[in-house]
mmCIF file with all atom_site columns, C-alpha atoms in Angstrom:
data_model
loop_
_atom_site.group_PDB
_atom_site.id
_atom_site.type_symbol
_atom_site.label_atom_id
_atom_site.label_alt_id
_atom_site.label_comp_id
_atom_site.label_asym_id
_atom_site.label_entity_id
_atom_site.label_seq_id
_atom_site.pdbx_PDB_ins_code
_atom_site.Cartn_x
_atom_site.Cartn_y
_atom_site.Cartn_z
_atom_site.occupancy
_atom_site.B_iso_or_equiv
_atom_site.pdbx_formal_charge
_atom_site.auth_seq_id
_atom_site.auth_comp_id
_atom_site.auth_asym_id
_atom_site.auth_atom_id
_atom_site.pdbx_PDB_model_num
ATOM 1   C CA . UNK A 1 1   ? 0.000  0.000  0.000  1.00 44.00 ? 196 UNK A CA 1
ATOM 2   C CA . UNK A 1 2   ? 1.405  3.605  -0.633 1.00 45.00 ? 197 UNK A CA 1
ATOM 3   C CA . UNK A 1 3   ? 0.543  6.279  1.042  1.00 56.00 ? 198 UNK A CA 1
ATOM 4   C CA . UNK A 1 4   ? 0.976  10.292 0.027  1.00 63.00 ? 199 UNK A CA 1
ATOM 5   C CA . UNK A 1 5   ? 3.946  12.220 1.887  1.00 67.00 ? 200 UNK A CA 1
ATOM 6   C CA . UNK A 1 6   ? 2.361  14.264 4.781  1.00 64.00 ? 201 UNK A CA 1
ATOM 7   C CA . UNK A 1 7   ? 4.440  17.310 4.913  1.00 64.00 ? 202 UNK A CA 1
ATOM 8   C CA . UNK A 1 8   ? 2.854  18.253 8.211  1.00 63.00 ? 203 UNK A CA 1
ATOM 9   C CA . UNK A 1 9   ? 3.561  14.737 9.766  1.00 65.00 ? 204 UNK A CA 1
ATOM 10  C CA . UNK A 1 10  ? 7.403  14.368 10.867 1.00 65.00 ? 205 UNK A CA 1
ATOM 11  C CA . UNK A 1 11  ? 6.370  10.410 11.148 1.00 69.00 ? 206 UNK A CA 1
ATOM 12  C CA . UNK A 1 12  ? 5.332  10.597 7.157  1.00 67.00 ? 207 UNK A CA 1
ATOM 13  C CA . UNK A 1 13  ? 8.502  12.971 6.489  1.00 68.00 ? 208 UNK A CA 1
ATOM 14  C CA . UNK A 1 14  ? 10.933 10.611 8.168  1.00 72.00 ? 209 UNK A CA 1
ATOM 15  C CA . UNK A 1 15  ? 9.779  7.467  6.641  1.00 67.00 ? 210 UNK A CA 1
ATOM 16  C CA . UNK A 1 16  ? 9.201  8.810  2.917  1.00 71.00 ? 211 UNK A CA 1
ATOM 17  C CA . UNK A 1 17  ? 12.328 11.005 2.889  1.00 71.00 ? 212 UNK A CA 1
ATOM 18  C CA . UNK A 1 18  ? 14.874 10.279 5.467  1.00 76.00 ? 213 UNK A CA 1
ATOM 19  C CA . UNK A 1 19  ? 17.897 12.726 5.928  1.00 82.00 ? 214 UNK A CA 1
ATOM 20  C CA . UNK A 1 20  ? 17.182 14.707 2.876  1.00 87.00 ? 215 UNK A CA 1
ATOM 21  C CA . UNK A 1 21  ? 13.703 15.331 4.151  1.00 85.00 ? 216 UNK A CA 1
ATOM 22  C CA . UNK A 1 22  ? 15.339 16.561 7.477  1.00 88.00 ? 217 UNK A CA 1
ATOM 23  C CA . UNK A 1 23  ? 17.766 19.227 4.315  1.00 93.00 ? 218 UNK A CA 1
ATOM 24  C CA . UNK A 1 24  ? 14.478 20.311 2.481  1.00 88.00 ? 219 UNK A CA 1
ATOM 25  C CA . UNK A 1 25  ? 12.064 21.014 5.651  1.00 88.00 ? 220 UNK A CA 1
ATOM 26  C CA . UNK A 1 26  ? 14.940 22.771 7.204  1.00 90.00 ? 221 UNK A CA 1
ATOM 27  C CA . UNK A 1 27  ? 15.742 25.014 4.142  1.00 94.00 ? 222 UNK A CA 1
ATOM 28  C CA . UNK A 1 28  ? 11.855 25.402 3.136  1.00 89.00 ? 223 UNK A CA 1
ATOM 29  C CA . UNK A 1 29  ? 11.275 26.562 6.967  1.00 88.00 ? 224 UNK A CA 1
ATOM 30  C CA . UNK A 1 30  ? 14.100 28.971 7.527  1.00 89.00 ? 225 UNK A CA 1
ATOM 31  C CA . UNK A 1 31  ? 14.759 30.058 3.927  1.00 87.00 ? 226 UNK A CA 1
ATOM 32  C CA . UNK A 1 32  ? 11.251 30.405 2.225  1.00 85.00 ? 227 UNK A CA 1
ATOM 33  C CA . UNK A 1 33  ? 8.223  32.130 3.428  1.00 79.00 ? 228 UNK A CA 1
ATOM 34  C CA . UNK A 1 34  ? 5.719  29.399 2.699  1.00 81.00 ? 229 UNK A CA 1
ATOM 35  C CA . UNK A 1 35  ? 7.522  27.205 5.231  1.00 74.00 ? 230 UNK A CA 1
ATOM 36  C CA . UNK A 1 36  ? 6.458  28.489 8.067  1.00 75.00 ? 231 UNK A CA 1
ATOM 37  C CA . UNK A 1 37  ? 3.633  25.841 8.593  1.00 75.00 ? 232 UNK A CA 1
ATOM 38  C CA . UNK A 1 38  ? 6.601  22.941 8.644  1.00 77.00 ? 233 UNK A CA 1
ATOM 39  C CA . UNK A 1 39  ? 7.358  20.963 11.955 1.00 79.00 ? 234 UNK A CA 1
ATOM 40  C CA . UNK A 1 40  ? 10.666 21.941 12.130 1.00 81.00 ? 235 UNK A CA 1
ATOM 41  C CA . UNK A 1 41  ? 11.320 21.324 16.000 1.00 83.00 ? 236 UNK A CA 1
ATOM 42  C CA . UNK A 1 42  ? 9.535  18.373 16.356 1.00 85.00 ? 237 UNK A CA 1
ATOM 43  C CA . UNK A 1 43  ? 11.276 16.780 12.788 1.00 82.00 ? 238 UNK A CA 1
ATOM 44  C CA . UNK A 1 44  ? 14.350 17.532 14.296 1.00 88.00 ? 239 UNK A CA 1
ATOM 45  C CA . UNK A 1 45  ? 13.427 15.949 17.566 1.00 89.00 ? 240 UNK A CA 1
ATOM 46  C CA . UNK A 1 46  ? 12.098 12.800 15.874 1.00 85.00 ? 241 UNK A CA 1
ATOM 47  C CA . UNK A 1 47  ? 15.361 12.395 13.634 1.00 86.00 ? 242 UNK A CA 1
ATOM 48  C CA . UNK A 1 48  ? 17.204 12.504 16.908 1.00 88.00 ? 243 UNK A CA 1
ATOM 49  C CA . UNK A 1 49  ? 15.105 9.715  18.471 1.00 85.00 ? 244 UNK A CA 1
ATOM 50  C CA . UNK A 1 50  ? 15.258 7.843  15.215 1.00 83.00 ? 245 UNK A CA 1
ATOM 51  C CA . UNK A 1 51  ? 18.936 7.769  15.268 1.00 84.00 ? 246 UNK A CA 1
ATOM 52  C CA . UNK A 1 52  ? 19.300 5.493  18.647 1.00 84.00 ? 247 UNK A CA 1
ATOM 53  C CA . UNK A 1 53  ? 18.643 1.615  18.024 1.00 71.00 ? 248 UNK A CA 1
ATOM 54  C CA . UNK A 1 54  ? 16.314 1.899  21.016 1.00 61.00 ? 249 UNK A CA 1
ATOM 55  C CA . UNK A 1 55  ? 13.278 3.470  18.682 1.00 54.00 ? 250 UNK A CA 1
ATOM 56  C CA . UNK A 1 56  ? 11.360 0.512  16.940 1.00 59.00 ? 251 UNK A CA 1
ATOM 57  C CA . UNK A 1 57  ? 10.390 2.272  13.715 1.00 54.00 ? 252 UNK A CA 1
ATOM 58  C CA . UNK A 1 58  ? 10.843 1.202  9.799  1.00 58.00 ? 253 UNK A CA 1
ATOM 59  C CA . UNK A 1 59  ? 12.952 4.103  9.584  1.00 63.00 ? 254 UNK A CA 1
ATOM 60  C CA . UNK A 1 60  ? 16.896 4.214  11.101 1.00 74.00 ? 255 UNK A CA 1
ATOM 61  C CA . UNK A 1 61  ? 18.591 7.538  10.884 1.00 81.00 ? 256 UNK A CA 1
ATOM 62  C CA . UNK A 1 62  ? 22.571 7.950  11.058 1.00 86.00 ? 257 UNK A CA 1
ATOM 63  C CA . UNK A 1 63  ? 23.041 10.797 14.010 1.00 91.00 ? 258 UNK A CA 1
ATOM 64  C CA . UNK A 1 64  ? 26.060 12.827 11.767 1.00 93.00 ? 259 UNK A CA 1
ATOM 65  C CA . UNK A 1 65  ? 24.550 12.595 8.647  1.00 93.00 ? 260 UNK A CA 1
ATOM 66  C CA . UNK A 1 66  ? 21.206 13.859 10.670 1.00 92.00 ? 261 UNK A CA 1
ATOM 67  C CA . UNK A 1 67  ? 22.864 16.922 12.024 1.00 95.00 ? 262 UNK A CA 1
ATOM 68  C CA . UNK A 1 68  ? 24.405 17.668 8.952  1.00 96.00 ? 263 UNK A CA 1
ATOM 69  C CA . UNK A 1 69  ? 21.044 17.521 6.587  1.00 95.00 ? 264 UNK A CA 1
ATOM 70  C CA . UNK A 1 70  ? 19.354 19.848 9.363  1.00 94.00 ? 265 UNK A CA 1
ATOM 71  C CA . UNK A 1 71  ? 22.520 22.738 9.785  1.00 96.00 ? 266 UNK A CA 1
ATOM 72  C CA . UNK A 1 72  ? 23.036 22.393 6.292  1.00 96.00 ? 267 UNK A CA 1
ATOM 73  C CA . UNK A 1 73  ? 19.319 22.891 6.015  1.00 95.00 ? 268 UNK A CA 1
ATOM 74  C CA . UNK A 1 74  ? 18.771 25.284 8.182  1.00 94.00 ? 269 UNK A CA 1
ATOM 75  C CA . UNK A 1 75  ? 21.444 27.325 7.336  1.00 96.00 ? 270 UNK A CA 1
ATOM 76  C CA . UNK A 1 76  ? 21.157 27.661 3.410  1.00 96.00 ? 271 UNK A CA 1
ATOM 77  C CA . UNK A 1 77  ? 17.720 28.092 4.230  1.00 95.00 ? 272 UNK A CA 1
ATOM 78  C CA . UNK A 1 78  ? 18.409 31.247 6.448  1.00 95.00 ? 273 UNK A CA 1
ATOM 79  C CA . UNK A 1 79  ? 21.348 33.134 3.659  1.00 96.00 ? 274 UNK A CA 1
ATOM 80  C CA . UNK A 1 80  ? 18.718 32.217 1.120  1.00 95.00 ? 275 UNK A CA 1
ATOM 81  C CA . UNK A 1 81  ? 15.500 33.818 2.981  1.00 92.00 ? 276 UNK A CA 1
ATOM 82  C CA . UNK A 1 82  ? 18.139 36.787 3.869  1.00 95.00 ? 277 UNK A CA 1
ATOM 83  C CA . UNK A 1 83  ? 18.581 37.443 0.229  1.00 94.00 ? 278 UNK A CA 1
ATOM 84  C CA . UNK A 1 84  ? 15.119 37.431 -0.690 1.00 91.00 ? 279 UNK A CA 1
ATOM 85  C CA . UNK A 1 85  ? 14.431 39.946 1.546  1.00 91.00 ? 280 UNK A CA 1
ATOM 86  C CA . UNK A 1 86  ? 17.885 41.704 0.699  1.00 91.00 ? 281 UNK A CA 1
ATOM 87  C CA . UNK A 1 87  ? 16.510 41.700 -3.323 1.00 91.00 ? 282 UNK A CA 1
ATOM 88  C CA . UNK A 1 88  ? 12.971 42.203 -2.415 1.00 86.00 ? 283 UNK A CA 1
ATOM 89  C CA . UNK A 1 89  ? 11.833 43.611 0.631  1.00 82.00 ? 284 UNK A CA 1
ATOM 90  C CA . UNK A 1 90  ? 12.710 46.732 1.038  1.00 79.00 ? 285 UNK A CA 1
ATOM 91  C CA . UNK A 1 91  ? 10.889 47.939 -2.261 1.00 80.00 ? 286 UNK A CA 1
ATOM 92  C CA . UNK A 1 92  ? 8.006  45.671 -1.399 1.00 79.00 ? 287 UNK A CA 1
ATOM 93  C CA . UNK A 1 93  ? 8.004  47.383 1.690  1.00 77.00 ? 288 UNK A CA 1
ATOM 94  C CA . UNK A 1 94  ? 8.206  51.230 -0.302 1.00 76.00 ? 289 UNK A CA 1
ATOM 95  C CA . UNK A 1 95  ? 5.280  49.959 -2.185 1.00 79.00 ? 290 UNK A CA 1
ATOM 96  C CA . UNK A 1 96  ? 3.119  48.064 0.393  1.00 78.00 ? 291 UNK A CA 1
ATOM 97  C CA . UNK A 1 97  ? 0.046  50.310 1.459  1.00 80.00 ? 292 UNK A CA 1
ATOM 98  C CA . UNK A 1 98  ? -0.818 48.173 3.900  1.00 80.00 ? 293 UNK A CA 1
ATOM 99  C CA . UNK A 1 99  ? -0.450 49.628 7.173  1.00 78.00 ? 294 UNK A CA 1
ATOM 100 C CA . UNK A 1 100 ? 0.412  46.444 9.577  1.00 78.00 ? 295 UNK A CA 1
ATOM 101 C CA . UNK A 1 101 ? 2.867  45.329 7.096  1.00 76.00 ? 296 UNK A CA 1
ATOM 102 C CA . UNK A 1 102 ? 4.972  49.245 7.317  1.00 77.00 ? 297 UNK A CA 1
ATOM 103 C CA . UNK A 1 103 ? 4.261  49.592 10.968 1.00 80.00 ? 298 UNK A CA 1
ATOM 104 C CA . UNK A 1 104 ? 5.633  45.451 11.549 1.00 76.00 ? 299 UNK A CA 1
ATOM 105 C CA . UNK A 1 105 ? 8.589  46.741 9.931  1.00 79.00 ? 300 UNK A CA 1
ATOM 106 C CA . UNK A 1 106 ? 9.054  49.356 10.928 1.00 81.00 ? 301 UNK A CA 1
ATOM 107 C CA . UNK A 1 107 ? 8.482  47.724 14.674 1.00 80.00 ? 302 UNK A CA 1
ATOM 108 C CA . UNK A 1 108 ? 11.036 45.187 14.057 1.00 79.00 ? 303 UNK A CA 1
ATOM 109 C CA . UNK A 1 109 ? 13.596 47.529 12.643 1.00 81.00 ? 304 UNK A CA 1
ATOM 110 C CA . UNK A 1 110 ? 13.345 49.553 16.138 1.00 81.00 ? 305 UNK A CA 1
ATOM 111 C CA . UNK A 1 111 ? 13.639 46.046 17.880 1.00 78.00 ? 306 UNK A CA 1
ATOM 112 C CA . UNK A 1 112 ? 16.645 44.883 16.407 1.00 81.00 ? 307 UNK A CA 1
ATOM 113 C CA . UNK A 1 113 ? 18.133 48.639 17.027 1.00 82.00 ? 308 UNK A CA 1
ATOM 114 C CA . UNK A 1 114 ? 17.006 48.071 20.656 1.00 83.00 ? 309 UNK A CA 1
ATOM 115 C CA . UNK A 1 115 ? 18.424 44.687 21.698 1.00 80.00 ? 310 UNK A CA 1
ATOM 116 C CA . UNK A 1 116 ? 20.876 44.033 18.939 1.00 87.00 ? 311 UNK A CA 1
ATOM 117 C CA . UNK A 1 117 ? 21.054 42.267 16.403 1.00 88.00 ? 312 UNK A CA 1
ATOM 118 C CA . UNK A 1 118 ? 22.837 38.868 17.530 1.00 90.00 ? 313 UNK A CA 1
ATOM 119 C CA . UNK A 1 119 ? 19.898 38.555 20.027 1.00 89.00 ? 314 UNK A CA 1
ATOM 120 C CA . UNK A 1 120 ? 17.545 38.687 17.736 1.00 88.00 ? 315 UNK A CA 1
ATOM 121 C CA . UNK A 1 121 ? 18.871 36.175 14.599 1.00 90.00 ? 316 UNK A CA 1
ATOM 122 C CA . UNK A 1 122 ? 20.230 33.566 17.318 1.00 92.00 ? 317 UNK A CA 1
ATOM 123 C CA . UNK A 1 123 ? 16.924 33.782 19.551 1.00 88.00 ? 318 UNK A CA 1
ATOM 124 C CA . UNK A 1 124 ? 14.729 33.474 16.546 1.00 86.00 ? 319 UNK A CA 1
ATOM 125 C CA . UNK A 1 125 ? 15.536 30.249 15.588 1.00 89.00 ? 320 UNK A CA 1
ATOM 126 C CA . UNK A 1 126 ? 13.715 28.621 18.946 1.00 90.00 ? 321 UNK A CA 1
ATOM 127 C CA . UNK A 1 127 ? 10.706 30.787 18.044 1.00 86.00 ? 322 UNK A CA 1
ATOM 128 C CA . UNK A 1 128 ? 8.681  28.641 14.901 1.00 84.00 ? 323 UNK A CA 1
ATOM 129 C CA . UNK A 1 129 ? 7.168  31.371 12.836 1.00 83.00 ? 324 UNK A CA 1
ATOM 130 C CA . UNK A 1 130 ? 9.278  33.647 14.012 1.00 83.00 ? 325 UNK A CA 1
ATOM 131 C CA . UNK A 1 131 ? 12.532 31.853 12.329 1.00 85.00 ? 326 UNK A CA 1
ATOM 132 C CA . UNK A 1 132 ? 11.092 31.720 9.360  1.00 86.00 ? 327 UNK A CA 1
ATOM 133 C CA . UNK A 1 133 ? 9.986  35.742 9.172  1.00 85.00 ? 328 UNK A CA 1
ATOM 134 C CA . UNK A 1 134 ? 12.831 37.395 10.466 1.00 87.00 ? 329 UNK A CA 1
ATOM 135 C CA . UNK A 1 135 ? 15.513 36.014 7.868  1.00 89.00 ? 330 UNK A CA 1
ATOM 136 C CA . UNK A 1 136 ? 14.091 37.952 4.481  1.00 89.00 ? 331 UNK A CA 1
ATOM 137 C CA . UNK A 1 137 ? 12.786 40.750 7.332  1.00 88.00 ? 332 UNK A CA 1
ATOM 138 C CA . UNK A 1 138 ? 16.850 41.218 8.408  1.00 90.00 ? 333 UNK A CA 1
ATOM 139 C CA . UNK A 1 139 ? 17.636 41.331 4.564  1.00 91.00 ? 334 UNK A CA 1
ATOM 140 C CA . UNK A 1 140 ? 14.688 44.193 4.013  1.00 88.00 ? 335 UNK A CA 1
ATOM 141 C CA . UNK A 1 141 ? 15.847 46.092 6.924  1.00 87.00 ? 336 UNK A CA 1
ATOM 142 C CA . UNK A 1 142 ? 19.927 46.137 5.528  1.00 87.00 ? 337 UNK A CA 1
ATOM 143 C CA . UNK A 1 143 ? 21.373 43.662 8.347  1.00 91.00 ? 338 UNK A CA 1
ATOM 144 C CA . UNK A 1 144 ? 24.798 44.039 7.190  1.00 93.00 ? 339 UNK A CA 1
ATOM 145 C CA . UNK A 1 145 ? 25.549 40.671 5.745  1.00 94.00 ? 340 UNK A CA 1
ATOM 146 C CA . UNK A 1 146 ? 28.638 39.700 7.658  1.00 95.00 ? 341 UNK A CA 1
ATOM 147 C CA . UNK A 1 147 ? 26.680 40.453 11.069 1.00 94.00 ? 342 UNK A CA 1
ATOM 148 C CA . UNK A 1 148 ? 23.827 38.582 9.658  1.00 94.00 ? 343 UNK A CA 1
ATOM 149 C CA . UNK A 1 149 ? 25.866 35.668 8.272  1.00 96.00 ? 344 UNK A CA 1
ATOM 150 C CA . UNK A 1 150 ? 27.913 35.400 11.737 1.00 96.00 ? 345 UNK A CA 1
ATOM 151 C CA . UNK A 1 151 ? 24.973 35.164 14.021 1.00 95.00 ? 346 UNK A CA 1
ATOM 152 C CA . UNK A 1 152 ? 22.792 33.383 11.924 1.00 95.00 ? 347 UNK A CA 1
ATOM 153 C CA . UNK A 1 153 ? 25.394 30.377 11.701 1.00 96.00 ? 348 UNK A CA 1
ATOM 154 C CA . UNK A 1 154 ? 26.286 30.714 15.342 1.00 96.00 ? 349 UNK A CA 1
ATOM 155 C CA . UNK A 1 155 ? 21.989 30.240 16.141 1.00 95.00 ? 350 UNK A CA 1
ATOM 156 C CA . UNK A 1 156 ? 21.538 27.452 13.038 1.00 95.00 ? 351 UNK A CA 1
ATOM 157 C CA . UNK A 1 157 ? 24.495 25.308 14.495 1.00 96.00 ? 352 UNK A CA 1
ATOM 158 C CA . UNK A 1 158 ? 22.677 25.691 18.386 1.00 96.00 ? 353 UNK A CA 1
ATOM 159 C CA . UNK A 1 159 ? 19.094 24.988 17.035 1.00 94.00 ? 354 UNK A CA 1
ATOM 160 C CA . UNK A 1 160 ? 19.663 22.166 14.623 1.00 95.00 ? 355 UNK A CA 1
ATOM 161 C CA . UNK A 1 161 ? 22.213 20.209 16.479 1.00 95.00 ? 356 UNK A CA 1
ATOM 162 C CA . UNK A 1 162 ? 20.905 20.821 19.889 1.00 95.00 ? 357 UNK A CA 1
ATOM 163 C CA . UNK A 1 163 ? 17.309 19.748 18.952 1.00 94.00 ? 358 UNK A CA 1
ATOM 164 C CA . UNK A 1 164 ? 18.346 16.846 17.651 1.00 94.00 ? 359 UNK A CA 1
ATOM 165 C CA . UNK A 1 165 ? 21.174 15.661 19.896 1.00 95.00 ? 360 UNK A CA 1
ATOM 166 C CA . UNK A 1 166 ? 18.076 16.321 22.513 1.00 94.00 ? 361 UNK A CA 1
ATOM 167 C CA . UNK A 1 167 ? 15.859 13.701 20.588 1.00 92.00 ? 362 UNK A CA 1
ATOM 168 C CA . UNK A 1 168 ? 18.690 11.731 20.699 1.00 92.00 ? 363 UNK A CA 1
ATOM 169 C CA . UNK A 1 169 ? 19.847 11.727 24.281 1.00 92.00 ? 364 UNK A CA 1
ATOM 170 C CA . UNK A 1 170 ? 16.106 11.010 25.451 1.00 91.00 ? 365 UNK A CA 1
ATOM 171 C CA . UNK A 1 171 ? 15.695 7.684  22.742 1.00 85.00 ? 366 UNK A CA 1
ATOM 172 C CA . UNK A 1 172 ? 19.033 6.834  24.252 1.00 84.00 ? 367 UNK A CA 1
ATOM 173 C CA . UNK A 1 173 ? 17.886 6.941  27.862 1.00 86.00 ? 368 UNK A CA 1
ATOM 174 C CA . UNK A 1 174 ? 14.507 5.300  27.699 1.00 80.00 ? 369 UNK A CA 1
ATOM 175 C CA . UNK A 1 175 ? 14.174 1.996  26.364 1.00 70.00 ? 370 UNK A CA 1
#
């Protein structure tokens, strides 16, 4: 029997796609604006359980090439969304006349001046919708690239592997 890939189920994701479904929901969540509905903690979570022999599942996940997939994943993604943004945001925003969408920006852009900008790219990757938003927002708001590259890598590395070397750690604990 087949069944359709679920891109909303991590169990469907896992199974039909392995790794390189860990590389694609990754990228599509942090690097593309339509991603934001993906279930990137709990994916990574699941990988990390799926990667101890102590899970009984069809699928069996190798741990480096896990952590890999999802910081490779996660941060393409995030340079990717960044240059969106960079290319097309700020004359979207010019354009926009719709008022939440100048005075969000505009919001942010006093945010990031407020509590800096590392605190804001590293801290938005534990935040769901808010990792995938504030990547292409950063680019559309002239982040300069080298702060945005550093502290985006620095959060990507902490998120991925840390979420999934949690997942991990708890499969390898309980039998």
């Amino acid at each position: 029997m087949v069944t359709a890939l679920n891109p909303l189920s991590t169990t469907s994701l896992l199974a039909s796609l392995g790794t390189f479904g860990v590389f694609l929901v990754m990228f599509a969540e942090t690097g593309l604006l339509i991603g934001f509905f993906l279930p990137g903690d709990s994916l990574l979570f699941s990988a990390g359980l799926l990667c101890t022999g102590t899970v009984s599942h069809a699928a069996h996940l190798s741990l480096p090439l896990v952590i890999l997939a999802a910081a490779g994943g996660a941060l393409l993604g995030a340079q990717t969304g960044f240059y969106i943004g960079r290319a097309g945001g700020r004359p979207l925003l010019q354009r926009t006349r719709n008022r939440y969408l100048r005075t969000g920006a505009e919001r942010s852009a006093r945010l990031l001046d407020r509590y800096g900008y590392w605190k804001a790219i590293v801290l938005a990757r534990f935040i769901p919708v808010v990792r995938t938003v504030l990547n292409p927002l950063a680019g559309a708001l002239d982040v300069p690239t080298r702060t945005f590259t550093l502290w985006q890598v620095v959060g990507g590395l902490i998120w991925s592997a840390g979420v999934t070397l949690a997942g991990y750690t708890l499969g390898s604990a309980i039998p």
